[in-house]
Short mmCIF file of C-alpha atoms in Angstrom, two decimals:
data_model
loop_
_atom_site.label_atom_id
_atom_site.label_comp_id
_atom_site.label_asym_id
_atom_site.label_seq_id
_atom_site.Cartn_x
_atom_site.Cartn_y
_atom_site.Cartn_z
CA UNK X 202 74.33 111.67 93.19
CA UNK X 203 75.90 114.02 95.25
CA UNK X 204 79.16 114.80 96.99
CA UNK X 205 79.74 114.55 100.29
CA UNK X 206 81.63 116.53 103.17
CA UNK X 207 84.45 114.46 105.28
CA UNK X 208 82.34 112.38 107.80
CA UNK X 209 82.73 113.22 111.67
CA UNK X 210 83.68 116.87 110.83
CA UNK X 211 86.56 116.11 110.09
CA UNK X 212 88.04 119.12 107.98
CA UNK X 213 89.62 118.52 104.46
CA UNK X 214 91.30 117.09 103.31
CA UNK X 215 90.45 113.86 104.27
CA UNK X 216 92.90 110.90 104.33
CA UNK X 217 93.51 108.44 101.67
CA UNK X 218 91.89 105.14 102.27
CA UNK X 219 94.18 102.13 103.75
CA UNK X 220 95.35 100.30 100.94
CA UNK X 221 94.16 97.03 101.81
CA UNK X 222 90.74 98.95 101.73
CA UNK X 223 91.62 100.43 98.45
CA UNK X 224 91.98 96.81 96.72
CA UNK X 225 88.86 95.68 98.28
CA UNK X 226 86.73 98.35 96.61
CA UNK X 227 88.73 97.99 93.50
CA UNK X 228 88.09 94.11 93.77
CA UNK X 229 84.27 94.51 94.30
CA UNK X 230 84.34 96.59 91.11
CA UNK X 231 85.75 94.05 89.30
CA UNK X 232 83.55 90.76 90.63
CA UNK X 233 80.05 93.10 89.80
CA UNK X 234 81.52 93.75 86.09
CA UNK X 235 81.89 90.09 85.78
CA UNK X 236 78.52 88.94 87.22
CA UNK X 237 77.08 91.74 84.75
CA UNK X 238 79.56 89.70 81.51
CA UNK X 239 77.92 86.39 82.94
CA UNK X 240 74.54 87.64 82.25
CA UNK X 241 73.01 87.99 86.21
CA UNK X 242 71.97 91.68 85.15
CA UNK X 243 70.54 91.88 88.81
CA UNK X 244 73.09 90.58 90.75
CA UNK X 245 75.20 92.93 89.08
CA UNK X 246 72.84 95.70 89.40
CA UNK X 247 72.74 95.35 93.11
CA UNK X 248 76.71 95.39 93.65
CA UNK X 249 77.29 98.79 91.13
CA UNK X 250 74.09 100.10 93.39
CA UNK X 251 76.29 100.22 96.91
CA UNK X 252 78.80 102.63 94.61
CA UNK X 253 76.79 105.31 94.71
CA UNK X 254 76.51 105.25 98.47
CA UNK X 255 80.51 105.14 98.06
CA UNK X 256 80.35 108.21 96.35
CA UNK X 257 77.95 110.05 97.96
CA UNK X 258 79.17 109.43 101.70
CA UNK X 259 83.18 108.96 101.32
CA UNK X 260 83.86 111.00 97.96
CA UNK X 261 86.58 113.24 99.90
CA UNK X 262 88.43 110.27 101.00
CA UNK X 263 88.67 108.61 97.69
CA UNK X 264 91.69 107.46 95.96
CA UNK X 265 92.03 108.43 92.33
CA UNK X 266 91.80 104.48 91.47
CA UNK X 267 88.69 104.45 93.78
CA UNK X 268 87.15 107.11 91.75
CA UNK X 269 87.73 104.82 88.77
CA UNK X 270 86.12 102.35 90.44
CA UNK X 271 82.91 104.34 90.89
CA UNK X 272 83.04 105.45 87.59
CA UNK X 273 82.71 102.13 85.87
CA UNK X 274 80.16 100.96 88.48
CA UNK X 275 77.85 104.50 87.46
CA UNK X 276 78.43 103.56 83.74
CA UNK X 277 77.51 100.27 84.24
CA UNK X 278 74.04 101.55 86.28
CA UNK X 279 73.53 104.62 83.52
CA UNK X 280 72.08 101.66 80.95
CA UNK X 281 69.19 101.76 83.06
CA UNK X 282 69.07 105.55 83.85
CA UNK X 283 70.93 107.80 81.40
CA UNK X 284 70.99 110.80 83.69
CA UNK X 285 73.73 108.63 86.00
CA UNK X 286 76.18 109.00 83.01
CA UNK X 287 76.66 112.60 84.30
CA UNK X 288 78.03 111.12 88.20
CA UNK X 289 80.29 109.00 85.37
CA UNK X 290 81.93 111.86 83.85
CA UNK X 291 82.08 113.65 87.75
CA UNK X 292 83.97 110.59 89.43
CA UNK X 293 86.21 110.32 86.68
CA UNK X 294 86.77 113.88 86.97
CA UNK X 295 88.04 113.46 90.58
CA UNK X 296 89.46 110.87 89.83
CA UNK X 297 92.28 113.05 87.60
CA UNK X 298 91.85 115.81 89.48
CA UNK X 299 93.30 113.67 92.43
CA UNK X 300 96.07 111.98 90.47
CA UNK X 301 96.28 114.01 86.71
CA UNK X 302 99.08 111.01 86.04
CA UNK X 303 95.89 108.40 86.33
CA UNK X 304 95.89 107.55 82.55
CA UNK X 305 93.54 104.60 83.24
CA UNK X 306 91.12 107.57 84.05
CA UNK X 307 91.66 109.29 81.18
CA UNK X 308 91.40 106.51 78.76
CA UNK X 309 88.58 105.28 80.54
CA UNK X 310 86.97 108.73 80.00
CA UNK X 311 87.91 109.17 76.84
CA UNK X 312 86.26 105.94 75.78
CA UNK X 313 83.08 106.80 77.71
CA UNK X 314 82.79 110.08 75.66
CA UNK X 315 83.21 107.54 72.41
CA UNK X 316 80.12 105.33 73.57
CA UNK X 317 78.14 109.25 73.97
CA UNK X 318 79.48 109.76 70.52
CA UNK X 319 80.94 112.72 71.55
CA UNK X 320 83.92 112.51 69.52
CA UNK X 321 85.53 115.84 70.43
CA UNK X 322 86.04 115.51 73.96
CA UNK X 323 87.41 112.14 73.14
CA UNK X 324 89.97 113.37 71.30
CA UNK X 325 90.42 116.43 74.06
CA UNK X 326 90.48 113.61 76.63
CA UNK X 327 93.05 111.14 74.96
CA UNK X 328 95.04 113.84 73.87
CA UNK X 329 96.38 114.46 77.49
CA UNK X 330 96.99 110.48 78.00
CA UNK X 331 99.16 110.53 75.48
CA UNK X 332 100.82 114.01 75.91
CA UNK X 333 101.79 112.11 79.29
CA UNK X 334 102.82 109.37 78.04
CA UNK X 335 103.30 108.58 74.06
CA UNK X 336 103.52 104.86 74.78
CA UNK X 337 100.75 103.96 76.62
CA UNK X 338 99.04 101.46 74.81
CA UNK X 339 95.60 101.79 76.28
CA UNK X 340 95.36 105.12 75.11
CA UNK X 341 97.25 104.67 72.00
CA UNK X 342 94.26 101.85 71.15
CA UNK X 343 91.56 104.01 72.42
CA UNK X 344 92.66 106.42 70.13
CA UNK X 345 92.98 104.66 67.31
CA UNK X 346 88.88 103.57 67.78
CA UNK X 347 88.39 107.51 68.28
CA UNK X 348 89.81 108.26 64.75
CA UNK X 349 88.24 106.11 62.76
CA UNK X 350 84.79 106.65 64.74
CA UNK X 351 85.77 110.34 63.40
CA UNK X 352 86.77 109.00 60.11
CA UNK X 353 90.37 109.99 60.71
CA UNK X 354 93.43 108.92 59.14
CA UNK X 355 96.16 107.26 61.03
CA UNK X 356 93.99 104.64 62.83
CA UNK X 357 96.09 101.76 61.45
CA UNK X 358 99.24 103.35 62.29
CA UNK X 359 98.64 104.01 65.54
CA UNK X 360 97.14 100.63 66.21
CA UNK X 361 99.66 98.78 64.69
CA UNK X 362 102.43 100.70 67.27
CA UNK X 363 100.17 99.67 70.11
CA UNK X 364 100.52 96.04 68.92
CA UNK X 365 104.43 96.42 68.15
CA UNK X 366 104.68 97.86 71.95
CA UNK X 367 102.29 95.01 73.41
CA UNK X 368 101.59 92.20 71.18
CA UNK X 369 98.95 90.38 73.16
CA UNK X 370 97.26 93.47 74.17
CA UNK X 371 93.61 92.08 73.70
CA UNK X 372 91.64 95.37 73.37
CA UNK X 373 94.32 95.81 70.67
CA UNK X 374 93.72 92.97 69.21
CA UNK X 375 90.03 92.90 69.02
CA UNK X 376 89.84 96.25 67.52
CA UNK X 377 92.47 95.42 64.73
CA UNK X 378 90.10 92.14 64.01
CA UNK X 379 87.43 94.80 63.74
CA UNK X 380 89.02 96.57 61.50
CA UNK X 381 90.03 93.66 59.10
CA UNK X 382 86.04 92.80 59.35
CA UNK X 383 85.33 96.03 57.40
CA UNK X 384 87.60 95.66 54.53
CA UNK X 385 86.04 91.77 54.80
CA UNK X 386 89.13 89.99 55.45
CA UNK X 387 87.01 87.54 57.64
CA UNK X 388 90.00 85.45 58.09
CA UNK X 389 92.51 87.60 59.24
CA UNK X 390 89.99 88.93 61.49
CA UNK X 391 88.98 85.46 63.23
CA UNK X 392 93.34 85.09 63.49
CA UNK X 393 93.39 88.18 65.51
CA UNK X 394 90.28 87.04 67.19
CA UNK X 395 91.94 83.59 68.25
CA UNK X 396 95.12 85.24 69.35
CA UNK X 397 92.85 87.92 71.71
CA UNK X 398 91.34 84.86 73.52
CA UNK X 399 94.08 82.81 73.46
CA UNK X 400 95.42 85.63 75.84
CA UNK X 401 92.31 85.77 77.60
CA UNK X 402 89.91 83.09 76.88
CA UNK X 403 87.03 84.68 78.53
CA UNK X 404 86.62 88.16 76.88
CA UNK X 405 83.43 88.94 76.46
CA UNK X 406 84.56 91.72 73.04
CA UNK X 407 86.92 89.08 71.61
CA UNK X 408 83.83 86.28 71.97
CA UNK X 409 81.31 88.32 70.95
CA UNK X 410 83.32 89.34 67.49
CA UNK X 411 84.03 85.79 67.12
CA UNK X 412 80.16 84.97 66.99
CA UNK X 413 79.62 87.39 64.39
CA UNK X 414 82.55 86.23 62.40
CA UNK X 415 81.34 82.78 62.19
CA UNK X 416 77.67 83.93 61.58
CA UNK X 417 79.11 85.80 58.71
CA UNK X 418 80.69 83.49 57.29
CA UNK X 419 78.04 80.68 57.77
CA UNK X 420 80.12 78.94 60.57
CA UNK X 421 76.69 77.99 62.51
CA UNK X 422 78.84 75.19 64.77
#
C-alpha cells in the first residue's frame, strides 16, 4: 500500500482527526479482530480490507493510535498475503514517529517482529518501551516471551515483576501458564490459566492453552 498526500491540497501537515472519529476507527479495529476470534474469517477479512484504503488515502492525518489501528488490521490481512506484513511494520512506524511515547506501538511492534522470528529487532524494539518506561507491563511481558524465544535468562524475573505490578494482567498470565507447561507443571499451569479467564472469560490465548492443557492431560470433557 502506499502513502498518501493531504487530500484537497491541503499542505502538511494535516490535522489530527476529531476524536470522536478517532474512537470510531479504533472501535472498528477492535469489532473486525473479534469477528476474526469468533471464527467468520470473511467477515473479518472484509472489515481489516477498508484499512488499507485508511492508509492509503488519509495516512497524513492519522493519529499515532490510528496508525495502531491499521497496523493490527494489515497483520491481521498479511496471513493471507505475506508481502502486507511490510505496510505492518510502515504504519507502526508512523505510528511512533507521530507519538515516540506510544508504547502500545512499540510493544505491538516488537511482538510482530517475535511472530517473524526476528528476534533482534525485538529486542531493539522493546528495548526503547522500556527505556521509556521500566514499568510498563505490556512491554515488560513482551519481553519476557522475547528472551526465552532467544533462550535468554531473566524471563522469569521479569515476568514475575510484570505480575507483582499487575496481577490480573492476562497476557501475563497466559505466558507464565506457558511457561509452567514446559517444565510440565500441568497444574500450576491450568491455575494460571483459570485466573487469566476468570479476568477475561473470553480470551481466545488463555482458552486455547486451556484446550491443550486438558488434552494433555487426558481431560477430554
Amino acid at each position: 500500500a502506499a502513502w498518501a498526500q493531504c487530500p484537497n491540497g491541503t499542505p502538511p501537515p494535516c490535522r489530527a482527526q476529531p476524536a470522536a472519529q478517532a474512537d470510531s476507527l479504533l472501535s472498528q479495529a477492535r469489532a473486525a479482530i473479534l469477528r476474526a476470534q469468533r471464527g467468520d474469517r470473511d467477515g473479518a477479512k472484509r472489515e481489516f480490507q477498508t484499512f488499507i484504503d485508511v492508509y492509503n488515502t488519509r495516512a497524513d492525518r492519522l493519529t499515532s493510535q490510528e496508525f495502531v489501528a491499521v497496523a493490527v488490521a494489515v497483520t491481521y490481512l498479511g496471513v493471507d498475503d505475506p508481502q502486507l506484513f511490510k505496510d505492518a511494520l510502515r504504519a507502526y512506524d508512523r505510528a511512533i514517529a507521530t507519538d515516540p511515547d506510544n508504547l502500545d506501538a512499540r510493544v505491538k511492534l516488537g511482538e510482530l517482529f517475535l511472530e517473524k522470528y526476528n528476534g533482534a529487532e525485538a529486542k531493539t524494539t522493546l528495548a526503547g518501551a522500556l527505556a521509556r518506561n521500566p514499568a510498563y507491563v505490556p512491554a515488560l511481558v513482551a519481553e519476557a516471551k522475547r528472551r526465552d524465544f532467544d533462550n535468554e535468562r531473566g524471563a522469569d524475573s521479569l515476568l514475575n515483576r510484570a505480575l507483582a505490578l499487575e496481577p490480573e494482567h492476562v497476557p501475563g498470565r497466559v505466558l507464565h501458564a506457558r511457561f509452567l507447561a514446559d517444565i510440565e507443571d500441568f497444574a500450576g499451569a491450568m491455575r494460571e490459566v483459570d485466573r487469566a479467564l476468570r479476568a477475561k472469560p473470553d480470551d481466545v490465548d488463555a482458552l486455547a492453552l486451556a484446550s491443550a492443557l486438558a488434552r494433555v492431560t487426558g481431560d477430554t470433557a
